[in-house]
């Protein structure tokens, strides 16, 4: 790194996983210039995955919240990172190289890292008592509702929806998951083990209404009714809507950046439309080298990896284009689901093990030519590690399956 580069002022907007990891990595990599981390939430940065897992299930205490902090005031002080929390960015002037905050002040930058992530896709149904889960405050309110033990309807059968359903069952609530897709679990884990995941939820007492859309939600908190397009009406004390997320780019309108389902970047995560601006994490829409199209990944590992990658680009200069690991996990009751790579709709999938018989399963996805391109495992860390080691070398899927078979 040149001396001038090391002294540049890096401003990071978005103080969550991607933003915090960028600041930490910059210092680890020797950046000596000022770093400012700007976050809309007044909270110190925290990790989101526990919001639908441990934190939603357990007792709330200061200790349980402290456990999910990504860094505390002492670390930020030691890293000499200026924190501006509770300060939403409302505008960007790339010509003047400055970020405008809600309080009217501006923050000049030499290098800008956009890490504003995503927000829950707004619920089209708005009665009071309909919850969504993205922030610590959301989790706190939902946990308080679940603790009542009253009926819950979860709209959306994605990872977050199904994790909320599992947490609600833990409180003894009657739970129904609604999703217009006939097999929403297949989207998460592939069709080979989706049936097992649905069974898992049903065995634990969750009702499902798959293939049924919501046409309306009415009532008052504690006495809501979810109306389905098949005419069914589901009474609920609490409704949680988890229908995906939308990138937080409103503050960038008119900035000249290319906004296309997030902040569009090149393969080096440089925002298109301005110099010295990067985007990382859930907000970044980047050209995926293996897929031939742009991707906005909404996974923890991607946010963390991209933060490290951009910190390296800032401190060492551009090297190779960003290579994703495409890894995601989910906890569903006693299932630990891990997935990485992708499933090729033109290809095939090999299944090793059986949840009922062996208590674990692995699925190796192959392209049409038989090269491995992805894997999903349930409760099987050794198979996961084996697949992870072999997959980047485009090993034939059958070879990986044979190697994993020996671990059974
Ligand atoms: C409930 C839940 C469970 C999850 N579980 C998993 C899991 O099991 N596995 C997994 O791989 N991933 C999981 N994820 C996804 C993972 O948490 C995200 O990929 C990760 O948080 C992305 O980090 P980020 O920093 O890019 O964005 P975010 O975490 O969305 O953070 C963006 C931050 O920017 C702030 N911000 C937004 N706009 C502005 C603005 N204008 N000015 C200033 N600040 C702004 C926001 O307030 C927020 O704090 C989960 C997500 C949620 C919500």
CSV table of C-alpha atoms and ligand atoms in Angstrom, one decimal:
chain,number,residue,atom,x,y,z
A,1,UNK,CA,0.0,0.0,0.0
A,2,UNK,CA,1.3,3.4,-0.8
A,3,UNK,CA,1.6,5.9,2.0
A,4,UNK,CA,-1.0,8.2,0.4
A,5,UNK,CA,-3.5,5.2,0.1
A,6,UNK,CA,-3.0,4.2,3.7
A,7,UNK,CA,-4.1,7.7,4.9
A,8,UNK,CA,-7.3,7.9,2.9
A,9,UNK,CA,-10.5,8.5,4.8
A,10,UNK,CA,-12.7,5.5,4.4
A,11,UNK,CA,-16.4,6.1,5.1
A,12,UNK,CA,-18.6,3.0,5.6
A,13,UNK,CA,-22.3,3.4,5.5
A,14,UNK,CA,-24.2,0.6,7.2
A,15,UNK,CA,-23.0,-0.6,10.6
A,16,UNK,CA,-23.9,-4.2,10.6
A,17,UNK,CA,-22.0,-7.3,9.5
A,18,UNK,CA,-20.5,-6.1,6.2
A,19,UNK,CA,-19.8,-2.6,7.5
A,20,UNK,CA,-18.2,-3.7,10.8
A,21,UNK,CA,-16.1,-6.5,9.2
A,22,UNK,CA,-14.9,-3.9,6.6
A,23,UNK,CA,-13.7,-1.6,9.4
A,24,UNK,CA,-12.0,-4.4,11.3
A,25,UNK,CA,-10.3,-5.8,8.2
A,26,UNK,CA,-9.0,-2.4,7.1
A,27,UNK,CA,-7.2,-2.1,10.4
A,28,UNK,CA,-5.9,-5.7,10.4
A,29,UNK,CA,-4.6,-5.1,6.9
A,30,UNK,CA,-2.7,-1.9,8.0
A,31,UNK,CA,-5.0,1.0,7.0
A,32,UNK,CA,-3.8,3.9,9.0
A,33,UNK,CA,-6.2,6.7,7.8
A,34,UNK,CA,-9.5,7.7,9.4
A,35,UNK,CA,-12.4,5.2,9.3
A,36,UNK,CA,-16.0,6.4,9.9
A,37,UNK,CA,-18.7,3.8,10.3
A,38,UNK,CA,-22.2,5.3,9.9
A,39,UNK,CA,-25.3,3.3,11.0
A,40,UNK,CA,-29.0,4.1,10.9
A,41,UNK,CA,-29.7,1.9,14.0
A,42,UNK,CA,-28.8,3.4,17.4
A,43,UNK,CA,-27.7,-0.1,18.5
A,44,UNK,CA,-24.1,-1.2,18.5
A,45,UNK,CA,-23.6,-3.6,15.5
A,46,UNK,CA,-25.0,-7.0,16.1
A,47,UNK,CA,-25.3,-10.3,14.3
A,48,UNK,CA,-28.7,-11.2,12.6
A,49,UNK,CA,-28.8,-15.0,12.3
A,50,UNK,CA,-29.4,-15.5,16.1
A,51,UNK,CA,-32.5,-13.2,15.8
A,52,UNK,CA,-34.5,-16.1,14.3
A,53,UNK,CA,-32.7,-18.8,16.3
A,54,UNK,CA,-31.2,-18.7,19.8
A,55,UNK,CA,-32.4,-15.2,20.6
A,56,UNK,CA,-36.0,-15.9,19.6
A,57,UNK,CA,-36.1,-19.1,21.6
A,58,UNK,CA,-34.4,-18.1,24.7
A,59,UNK,CA,-34.8,-15.8,27.7
A,60,UNK,CA,-34.0,-12.2,26.9
A,61,UNK,CA,-31.2,-10.7,29.0
A,62,UNK,CA,-28.6,-8.1,28.5
A,63,UNK,CA,-26.1,-11.0,28.4
A,64,UNK,CA,-27.9,-12.8,25.5
A,65,UNK,CA,-27.9,-9.5,23.6
A,66,UNK,CA,-24.3,-8.7,24.4
A,67,UNK,CA,-23.4,-12.1,23.0
A,68,UNK,CA,-24.5,-11.2,19.5
A,69,UNK,CA,-22.6,-7.9,19.3
A,70,UNK,CA,-20.1,-7.8,16.4
A,71,UNK,CA,-17.9,-5.4,18.3
A,72,UNK,CA,-18.1,-3.3,21.4
A,73,UNK,CA,-17.2,0.3,22.2
A,74,UNK,CA,-13.8,-0.7,23.5
A,75,UNK,CA,-12.9,-2.5,20.2
A,76,UNK,CA,-14.0,0.4,18.1
A,77,UNK,CA,-12.0,2.7,20.2
A,78,UNK,CA,-8.9,0.5,19.9
A,79,UNK,CA,-9.4,0.3,16.2
A,80,UNK,CA,-9.8,4.1,16.0
A,81,UNK,CA,-13.1,3.7,14.2
A,82,UNK,CA,-15.3,6.8,14.5
A,83,UNK,CA,-18.9,5.5,15.1
A,84,UNK,CA,-21.9,7.5,13.9
A,85,UNK,CA,-24.8,5.4,15.1
A,86,UNK,CA,-28.5,6.4,14.9
A,87,UNK,CA,-27.5,8.5,11.9
A,88,UNK,CA,-29.1,7.4,8.6
A,89,UNK,CA,-27.4,8.5,5.4
A,90,UNK,CA,-29.9,10.3,3.2
A,91,UNK,CA,-27.9,11.3,0.2
A,92,UNK,CA,-24.6,10.8,-1.7
A,93,UNK,CA,-22.8,13.4,-3.8
A,94,UNK,CA,-20.2,11.5,-5.7
A,95,UNK,CA,-18.7,14.6,-7.3
A,96,UNK,CA,-18.2,16.3,-4.0
A,97,UNK,CA,-17.3,12.9,-2.4
A,98,UNK,CA,-19.6,13.4,0.6
A,99,UNK,CA,-22.4,11.5,2.3
A,100,UNK,CA,-25.3,13.5,3.7
A,101,UNK,CA,-26.9,12.4,7.0
A,102,UNK,CA,-30.4,12.9,8.3
A,103,UNK,CA,-29.3,15.6,10.7
A,104,UNK,CA,-28.2,17.7,7.8
A,105,UNK,CA,-24.4,17.2,8.3
A,106,UNK,CA,-22.1,15.9,5.6
A,107,UNK,CA,-19.3,13.4,5.9
A,108,UNK,CA,-16.5,13.7,3.3
A,109,UNK,CA,-14.8,10.6,2.1
A,110,UNK,CA,-11.8,9.5,-0.1
A,111,UNK,CA,-13.2,6.0,-0.4
A,112,UNK,CA,-16.8,5.0,0.3
A,113,UNK,CA,-18.0,1.5,1.2
A,114,UNK,CA,-21.8,1.0,0.9
A,115,UNK,CA,-23.0,-1.7,3.4
A,116,UNK,CA,-26.6,-0.7,3.9
A,117,UNK,CA,-27.8,-4.3,3.5
A,118,UNK,CA,-31.5,-5.0,3.1
A,119,UNK,CA,-34.8,-4.5,4.9
A,120,UNK,CA,-37.7,-6.9,5.3
A,121,UNK,CA,-39.9,-6.7,2.2
A,122,UNK,CA,-42.8,-4.6,3.4
A,123,UNK,CA,-45.9,-6.6,4.3
A,124,UNK,CA,-48.8,-5.8,2.0
A,125,UNK,CA,-51.0,-6.4,5.0
A,126,UNK,CA,-50.8,-3.7,7.6
A,127,UNK,CA,-53.0,-4.2,10.6
A,128,UNK,CA,-51.3,-3.6,13.9
A,129,UNK,CA,-50.1,-6.9,15.3
A,130,UNK,CA,-48.5,-8.1,12.0
A,131,UNK,CA,-44.7,-8.5,12.6
A,132,UNK,CA,-41.7,-8.7,10.5
A,133,UNK,CA,-38.2,-9.8,11.5
A,134,UNK,CA,-35.0,-7.9,10.5
A,135,UNK,CA,-33.8,-6.0,13.6
A,136,UNK,CA,-33.1,-6.7,17.3
A,137,UNK,CA,-36.2,-4.6,18.1
A,138,UNK,CA,-38.3,-6.8,15.8
A,139,UNK,CA,-37.0,-10.0,17.5
A,140,UNK,CA,-37.7,-8.5,20.9
A,141,UNK,CA,-41.3,-7.8,20.0
A,142,UNK,CA,-41.8,-11.2,18.3
A,143,UNK,CA,-40.3,-13.1,21.2
A,144,UNK,CA,-42.6,-11.3,23.6
A,145,UNK,CA,-45.6,-12.3,21.5
A,146,UNK,CA,-44.5,-16.0,21.2
A,147,UNK,CA,-44.0,-16.2,24.9
A,148,UNK,CA,-47.8,-15.8,25.3
A,149,UNK,CA,-48.1,-19.3,23.8
A,150,UNK,CA,-51.0,-18.2,21.6
A,151,UNK,CA,-51.7,-19.2,17.9
A,152,UNK,CA,-49.2,-17.9,15.4
A,153,UNK,CA,-49.5,-17.7,11.6
A,154,UNK,CA,-46.2,-17.3,9.7
A,155,UNK,CA,-46.6,-16.0,6.1
A,156,UNK,CA,-43.6,-17.2,4.1
A,157,UNK,CA,-41.9,-20.6,4.1
A,158,UNK,CA,-38.3,-19.4,3.6
A,159,UNK,CA,-35.5,-19.9,6.1
A,160,UNK,CA,-36.5,-17.1,8.3
A,161,UNK,CA,-40.2,-18.0,8.3
A,162,UNK,CA,-39.5,-21.7,9.1
A,163,UNK,CA,-37.0,-20.8,11.9
A,164,UNK,CA,-39.6,-18.5,13.4
A,165,UNK,CA,-42.2,-21.3,13.2
A,166,UNK,CA,-39.8,-23.7,15.0
A,167,UNK,CA,-39.2,-21.1,17.7
A,168,UNK,CA,-42.9,-20.5,18.2
A,169,UNK,CA,-43.5,-24.3,18.6
A,170,UNK,CA,-40.8,-24.1,21.4
A,171,UNK,CA,-43.1,-21.7,23.2
A,172,UNK,CA,-46.1,-24.1,22.7
A,173,UNK,CA,-47.9,-21.9,20.2
A,174,UNK,CA,-50.2,-23.5,17.6
A,175,UNK,CA,-48.3,-22.6,14.4
A,176,UNK,CA,-49.3,-22.5,10.7
A,177,UNK,CA,-46.9,-21.6,7.9
A,178,UNK,CA,-48.6,-20.3,4.8
A,179,UNK,CA,-46.8,-20.0,1.4
A,180,UNK,CA,-48.2,-19.7,-2.1
A,181,UNK,CA,-45.5,-22.0,-3.5
A,182,UNK,CA,-46.6,-25.7,-3.3
A,183,UNK,CA,-43.1,-26.8,-2.2
A,184,UNK,CA,-41.4,-23.8,-0.6
A,185,UNK,CA,-38.9,-26.0,1.3
A,186,UNK,CA,-37.6,-27.2,-2.1
A,187,UNK,CA,-36.3,-23.7,-2.7
A,188,UNK,CA,-34.3,-23.9,0.5
A,189,UNK,CA,-32.8,-27.4,0.4
A,190,UNK,CA,-33.6,-28.8,-3.0
A,191,UNK,CA,-36.4,-31.3,-3.8
A,192,UNK,CA,-34.4,-34.3,-2.6
A,193,UNK,CA,-34.8,-33.4,1.1
A,194,UNK,CA,-37.6,-30.9,1.0
A,195,UNK,CA,-40.1,-33.6,1.9
A,196,UNK,CA,-38.1,-34.5,5.0
A,197,UNK,CA,-38.0,-30.9,6.1
A,198,UNK,CA,-41.8,-30.5,5.7
A,199,UNK,CA,-42.2,-33.8,7.8
A,200,UNK,CA,-39.8,-32.4,10.4
A,201,UNK,CA,-42.0,-29.3,10.9
A,202,UNK,CA,-45.2,-31.4,10.9
A,203,UNK,CA,-43.8,-33.9,13.4
A,204,UNK,CA,-43.1,-31.0,15.6
A,205,UNK,CA,-46.7,-29.9,15.4
A,206,UNK,CA,-46.6,-27.2,12.8
A,207,UNK,CA,-49.4,-27.0,10.3
A,208,UNK,CA,-48.7,-26.0,6.7
A,209,UNK,CA,-50.8,-24.4,4.0
A,210,UNK,CA,-48.6,-24.6,1.0
A,211,UNK,CA,-49.9,-23.6,-2.4
A,212,UNK,CA,-52.3,-21.1,-0.7
A,213,UNK,CA,-51.8,-17.3,-1.0
A,214,UNK,CA,-52.9,-14.7,1.6
A,215,UNK,CA,-55.5,-12.4,0.3
A,216,UNK,CA,-55.9,-10.3,3.5
A,217,UNK,CA,-55.2,-10.0,7.2
A,218,UNK,CA,-57.8,-8.3,9.4
A,219,UNK,CA,-58.4,-7.7,13.1
A,220,UNK,CA,-56.6,-6.2,16.0
A,221,UNK,CA,-53.5,-7.3,17.8
A,222,UNK,CA,-54.2,-10.6,19.6
A,223,UNK,CA,-57.3,-11.2,17.4
A,224,UNK,CA,-56.2,-11.4,13.8
A,225,UNK,CA,-57.6,-13.4,10.9
A,226,UNK,CA,-55.5,-14.4,7.9
A,227,UNK,CA,-57.7,-15.0,4.9
A,228,UNK,CA,-56.4,-17.4,2.2
A,229,UNK,CA,-57.2,-17.5,-1.5
A,230,UNK,CA,-58.9,-20.9,-1.0
A,231,UNK,CA,-61.4,-19.3,1.3
A,232,UNK,CA,-59.9,-20.6,4.5
A,233,UNK,CA,-59.7,-18.2,7.4
A,234,UNK,CA,-56.9,-18.7,10.0
A,235,UNK,CA,-57.3,-17.1,13.4
A,236,UNK,CA,-54.1,-15.9,15.0
A,237,UNK,CA,-52.9,-14.0,18.0
A,238,UNK,CA,-49.7,-13.0,16.2
A,239,UNK,CA,-48.9,-13.0,12.5
A,240,UNK,CA,-45.3,-12.8,11.3
A,241,UNK,CA,-44.7,-12.0,7.6
A,242,UNK,CA,-41.4,-13.2,6.1
A,243,UNK,CA,-41.6,-12.6,2.4
A,244,UNK,CA,-38.0,-11.8,1.6
A,245,UNK,CA,-36.1,-8.5,1.7
A,246,UNK,CA,-35.4,-5.5,-0.4
A,247,UNK,CA,-32.0,-3.8,-0.7
A,248,UNK,CA,-31.6,-0.5,1.2
A,249,UNK,CA,-30.7,1.9,-1.6
A,250,UNK,CA,-33.4,4.6,-1.2
A,251,UNK,CA,-30.7,7.0,0.1
A,252,UNK,CA,-28.8,6.6,-3.1
A,253,UNK,CA,-31.5,7.9,-5.4
A,254,UNK,CA,-30.1,10.5,-7.8
A,255,UNK,CA,-26.5,9.8,-6.8
A,256,UNK,CA,-25.6,8.6,-10.3
A,257,UNK,CA,-24.8,5.1,-9.0
A,258,UNK,CA,-26.3,2.2,-11.1
A,259,UNK,CA,-29.1,0.9,-8.9
A,260,UNK,CA,-30.4,-2.4,-10.1
A,261,UNK,CA,-31.8,-4.7,-7.4
A,262,UNK,CA,-29.1,-3.3,-5.1
A,263,UNK,CA,-26.0,-1.4,-5.9
A,264,UNK,CA,-24.7,-2.8,-9.2
A,265,UNK,CA,-20.9,-3.4,-9.1
A,266,UNK,CA,-18.2,-4.9,-11.3
A,267,UNK,CA,-16.5,-8.1,-10.4
A,268,UNK,CA,-14.2,-6.2,-8.0
A,269,UNK,CA,-17.3,-4.9,-6.1
A,270,UNK,CA,-16.7,-1.4,-7.3
A,271,UNK,CA,-20.0,0.4,-7.6
A,272,UNK,CA,-20.8,1.3,-11.2
A,273,UNK,CA,-21.3,5.0,-11.8
A,274,UNK,CA,-18.6,6.6,-9.5
A,275,UNK,CA,-14.9,6.2,-8.6
A,276,UNK,CA,-13.7,4.9,-5.2
A,277,UNK,CA,-17.1,3.6,-4.2
A,278,UNK,CA,-17.6,-0.1,-3.3
A,279,UNK,CA,-20.6,-2.1,-2.2
A,280,UNK,CA,-20.5,-5.1,0.1
A,281,UNK,CA,-23.0,-7.6,1.7
A,282,UNK,CA,-26.7,-7.8,1.1
A,283,UNK,CA,-26.9,-4.5,-0.8
A,284,UNK,CA,-24.3,-5.5,-3.4
A,285,UNK,CA,-25.4,-6.8,-6.8
A,286,UNK,CA,-22.4,-8.2,-8.5
A,287,UNK,CA,-21.6,-10.4,-11.5
A,288,UNK,CA,-21.2,-14.0,-10.2
A,289,UNK,CA,-18.3,-15.6,-12.0
A,290,UNK,CA,-19.8,-19.1,-12.0
A,291,UNK,CA,-23.4,-18.2,-12.9
A,292,UNK,CA,-23.0,-15.8,-15.8
A,293,UNK,CA,-25.5,-13.3,-14.3
A,294,UNK,CA,-25.7,-10.8,-11.4
A,295,UNK,CA,-26.4,-12.0,-7.9
A,296,UNK,CA,-27.4,-10.2,-4.7
A,297,UNK,CA,-26.6,-12.8,-2.1
A,298,UNK,CA,-28.3,-12.4,1.3
A,299,UNK,CA,-26.0,-14.7,3.3
A,300,UNK,CA,-23.8,-14.1,6.3
A,301,UNK,CA,-20.7,-15.6,4.8
A,302,UNK,CA,-21.0,-13.6,1.6
A,303,UNK,CA,-21.3,-10.3,3.6
A,304,UNK,CA,-18.3,-11.2,5.7
A,305,UNK,CA,-16.1,-12.4,2.7
A,306,UNK,CA,-17.0,-9.3,0.6
A,307,UNK,CA,-16.0,-7.0,3.5
A,308,UNK,CA,-12.6,-8.7,3.8
A,309,UNK,CA,-12.2,-8.6,0.0
A,310,UNK,CA,-13.0,-4.9,-0.3
A,311,UNK,CA,-10.7,-4.1,2.7
A,312,UNK,CA,-7.9,-5.9,0.8
A,313,UNK,CA,-8.7,-4.0,-2.4
A,314,UNK,CA,-8.5,-0.7,-0.6
A,315,UNK,CA,-5.3,-1.5,1.3
A,316,UNK,CA,-3.4,-3.6,-1.3
A,317,UNK,CA,-5.0,-2.5,-4.6
A,318,UNK,CA,-7.2,-4.6,-6.8
A,319,UNK,CA,-6.2,-8.3,-7.2
A,320,UNK,CA,-8.4,-11.0,-8.6
A,321,UNK,CA,-12.2,-10.6,-9.0
A,322,UNK,CA,-14.3,-11.5,-6.0
A,323,UNK,CA,-14.8,-15.3,-5.8
A,324,UNK,CA,-17.8,-16.2,-3.6
A,325,UNK,CA,-18.0,-19.3,-1.4
A,326,UNK,CA,-21.8,-19.4,-1.8
A,327,UNK,CA,-22.3,-20.9,1.7
A,328,UNK,CA,-25.5,-20.7,3.8
A,329,UNK,CA,-26.8,-22.5,6.8
A,330,UNK,CA,-30.1,-22.8,8.7
A,331,UNK,CA,-31.2,-24.4,12.0
A,332,UNK,CA,-34.6,-26.1,11.9
A,333,UNK,CA,-35.4,-27.9,15.2
A,334,UNK,CA,-32.6,-30.5,15.5
A,335,UNK,CA,-31.6,-30.2,11.8
A,336,UNK,CA,-28.5,-28.3,10.9
A,337,UNK,CA,-28.8,-27.6,7.2
A,338,UNK,CA,-25.7,-26.5,5.3
A,339,UNK,CA,-25.6,-25.6,1.6
A,340,UNK,CA,-23.0,-24.3,-0.7
A,341,UNK,CA,-22.5,-23.9,-4.4
A,342,UNK,CA,-25.7,-24.2,-6.4
A,343,UNK,CA,-28.2,-26.6,-7.9
A,344,UNK,CA,-28.1,-26.8,-11.7
A,345,UNK,CA,-31.7,-27.2,-13.0
A,346,UNK,CA,-30.2,-28.9,-16.1
A,347,UNK,CA,-28.1,-31.2,-14.0
A,348,UNK,CA,-28.6,-34.1,-11.6
A,349,UNK,CA,-28.3,-34.7,-7.9
A,350,UNK,CA,-26.9,-37.6,-5.9
A,351,UNK,CA,-28.3,-38.4,-2.5
A,352,UNK,CA,-26.1,-40.2,0.1
A,353,UNK,CA,-27.5,-41.3,3.5
A,354,UNK,CA,-31.0,-41.1,4.8
A,355,UNK,CA,-32.4,-39.0,7.6
A,356,UNK,CA,-34.7,-41.7,8.9
A,357,UNK,CA,-32.1,-44.5,8.7
A,358,UNK,CA,-28.8,-42.7,9.3
A,359,UNK,CA,-29.9,-39.5,11.0
A,360,UNK,CA,-28.0,-37.5,8.3
A,361,UNK,CA,-28.0,-36.9,4.6
A,362,UNK,CA,-25.9,-35.3,1.9
A,363,UNK,CA,-26.9,-34.2,-1.6
A,364,UNK,CA,-24.3,-33.5,-4.3
A,365,UNK,CA,-25.5,-31.4,-7.2
A,366,UNK,CA,-23.9,-31.9,-10.6
A,367,UNK,CA,-24.0,-29.9,-13.8
A,368,UNK,CA,-25.2,-31.6,-17.1
A,369,UNK,CA,-21.6,-32.8,-17.6
A,370,UNK,CA,-21.5,-34.4,-14.2
A,371,UNK,CA,-19.1,-31.9,-12.6
A,372,UNK,CA,-20.0,-31.2,-9.0
A,373,UNK,CA,-21.5,-27.7,-8.5
A,374,UNK,CA,-23.1,-27.7,-5.1
A,375,UNK,CA,-23.9,-29.6,-2.0
A,376,UNK,CA,-26.5,-29.7,0.8
A,377,UNK,CA,-26.0,-31.6,4.0
A,378,UNK,CA,-28.2,-32.2,7.0
A,379,UNK,CA,-26.6,-33.0,10.4
A,380,UNK,CA,-23.4,-34.2,8.7
A,381,UNK,CA,-20.4,-32.0,9.2
A,382,UNK,CA,-17.9,-34.5,7.9
A,383,UNK,CA,-19.7,-34.8,4.6
A,384,UNK,CA,-20.0,-31.1,4.4
A,385,UNK,CA,-16.3,-30.7,4.9
A,386,UNK,CA,-15.5,-33.4,2.4
A,387,UNK,CA,-17.7,-31.8,-0.3
A,388,UNK,CA,-16.4,-28.4,0.5
A,389,UNK,CA,-12.8,-29.5,0.0
A,390,UNK,CA,-13.5,-31.3,-3.4
A,391,UNK,CA,-16.1,-29.0,-4.9
A,392,UNK,CA,-13.9,-26.1,-6.0
A,393,UNK,CA,-11.8,-28.4,-8.2
A,394,UNK,CA,-15.0,-29.3,-10.2
A,395,UNK,CA,-14.5,-32.9,-9.2
A,396,UNK,CA,-17.0,-35.3,-10.8
A,397,UNK,CA,-20.1,-35.4,-8.5
A,398,UNK,CA,-20.0,-39.2,-8.5
A,399,UNK,CA,-16.4,-39.1,-7.0
A,400,UNK,CA,-17.5,-36.8,-4.2
A,401,UNK,CA,-20.6,-39.0,-3.6
A,402,UNK,CA,-18.3,-42.1,-3.4
A,403,UNK,CA,-16.0,-40.4,-0.9
A,404,UNK,CA,-18.9,-39.4,1.3
A,405,UNK,CA,-20.5,-42.8,1.1
A,406,UNK,CA,-17.4,-44.2,2.9
A,407,UNK,CA,-18.2,-41.8,5.8
A,408,UNK,CA,-21.6,-43.3,6.4
B,1,LIG,C1,-33.5,-13.0,11.1
B,1,LIG,C2,-32.4,-13.3,10.2
B,1,LIG,C3,-31.8,-14.6,10.2
B,1,LIG,C4,-30.7,-14.8,9.3
B,1,LIG,N1,-30.1,-16.1,9.4
B,1,LIG,C5,-29.1,-16.3,8.5
B,1,LIG,C6,-28.5,-17.6,8.5
B,1,LIG,O1,-28.9,-18.5,9.3
B,1,LIG,N2,-27.5,-17.9,7.6
B,1,LIG,C7,-27.1,-16.9,6.8
B,1,LIG,O2,-26.1,-17.2,6.0
B,1,LIG,N3,-27.6,-15.7,6.7
B,1,LIG,C8,-28.6,-15.4,7.6
B,1,LIG,N4,-29.2,-14.1,7.6
B,1,LIG,C9,-28.7,-13.1,6.6
B,1,LIG,C10,-27.5,-12.3,7.2
B,1,LIG,O3,-27.8,-11.9,8.5
B,1,LIG,C11,-27.3,-11.2,6.2
B,1,LIG,O4,-26.8,-11.7,5.0
B,1,LIG,C12,-26.3,-10.2,6.8
B,1,LIG,O5,-26.8,-9.6,8.0
B,1,LIG,C13,-25.9,-9.1,5.8
B,1,LIG,O6,-25.1,-8.1,6.4
B,1,LIG,P1,-25.1,-6.7,5.8
B,1,LIG,O7,-24.2,-5.9,6.7
B,1,LIG,O8,-24.7,-6.7,4.4
B,1,LIG,O9,-26.5,-6.1,5.9
B,1,LIG,P2,-27.5,-5.9,7.1
B,1,LIG,O10,-27.3,-6.9,8.1
B,1,LIG,O11,-28.9,-5.7,6.5
B,1,LIG,O12,-27.1,-4.5,7.7
B,1,LIG,C14,-27.2,-3.3,7.0
B,1,LIG,C15,-27.2,-2.1,8.1
B,1,LIG,O13,-27.2,-0.9,7.4
B,1,LIG,C16,-28.1,0.0,8.0
B,1,LIG,N5,-28.6,1.0,7.1
B,1,LIG,C17,-29.5,0.8,6.1
B,1,LIG,N6,-29.7,1.9,5.4
B,1,LIG,C18,-28.9,2.9,6.0
B,1,LIG,C19,-28.7,4.2,5.8
B,1,LIG,N7,-29.3,4.9,4.8
B,1,LIG,N8,-27.7,4.9,6.5
B,1,LIG,C20,-27.1,4.2,7.5
B,1,LIG,N9,-27.3,2.9,7.8
B,1,LIG,C21,-28.2,2.2,7.0
B,1,LIG,C22,-29.1,-0.9,8.6
B,1,LIG,O14,-29.8,-0.3,9.6
B,1,LIG,C23,-28.3,-2.1,9.0
B,1,LIG,O15,-27.9,-2.0,10.3
B,1,LIG,C24,-30.3,-13.8,8.4
B,1,LIG,C25,-30.9,-12.6,8.4
B,1,LIG,C26,-31.9,-12.3,9.3
B,1,LIG,C27,-32.6,-11.0,9.2
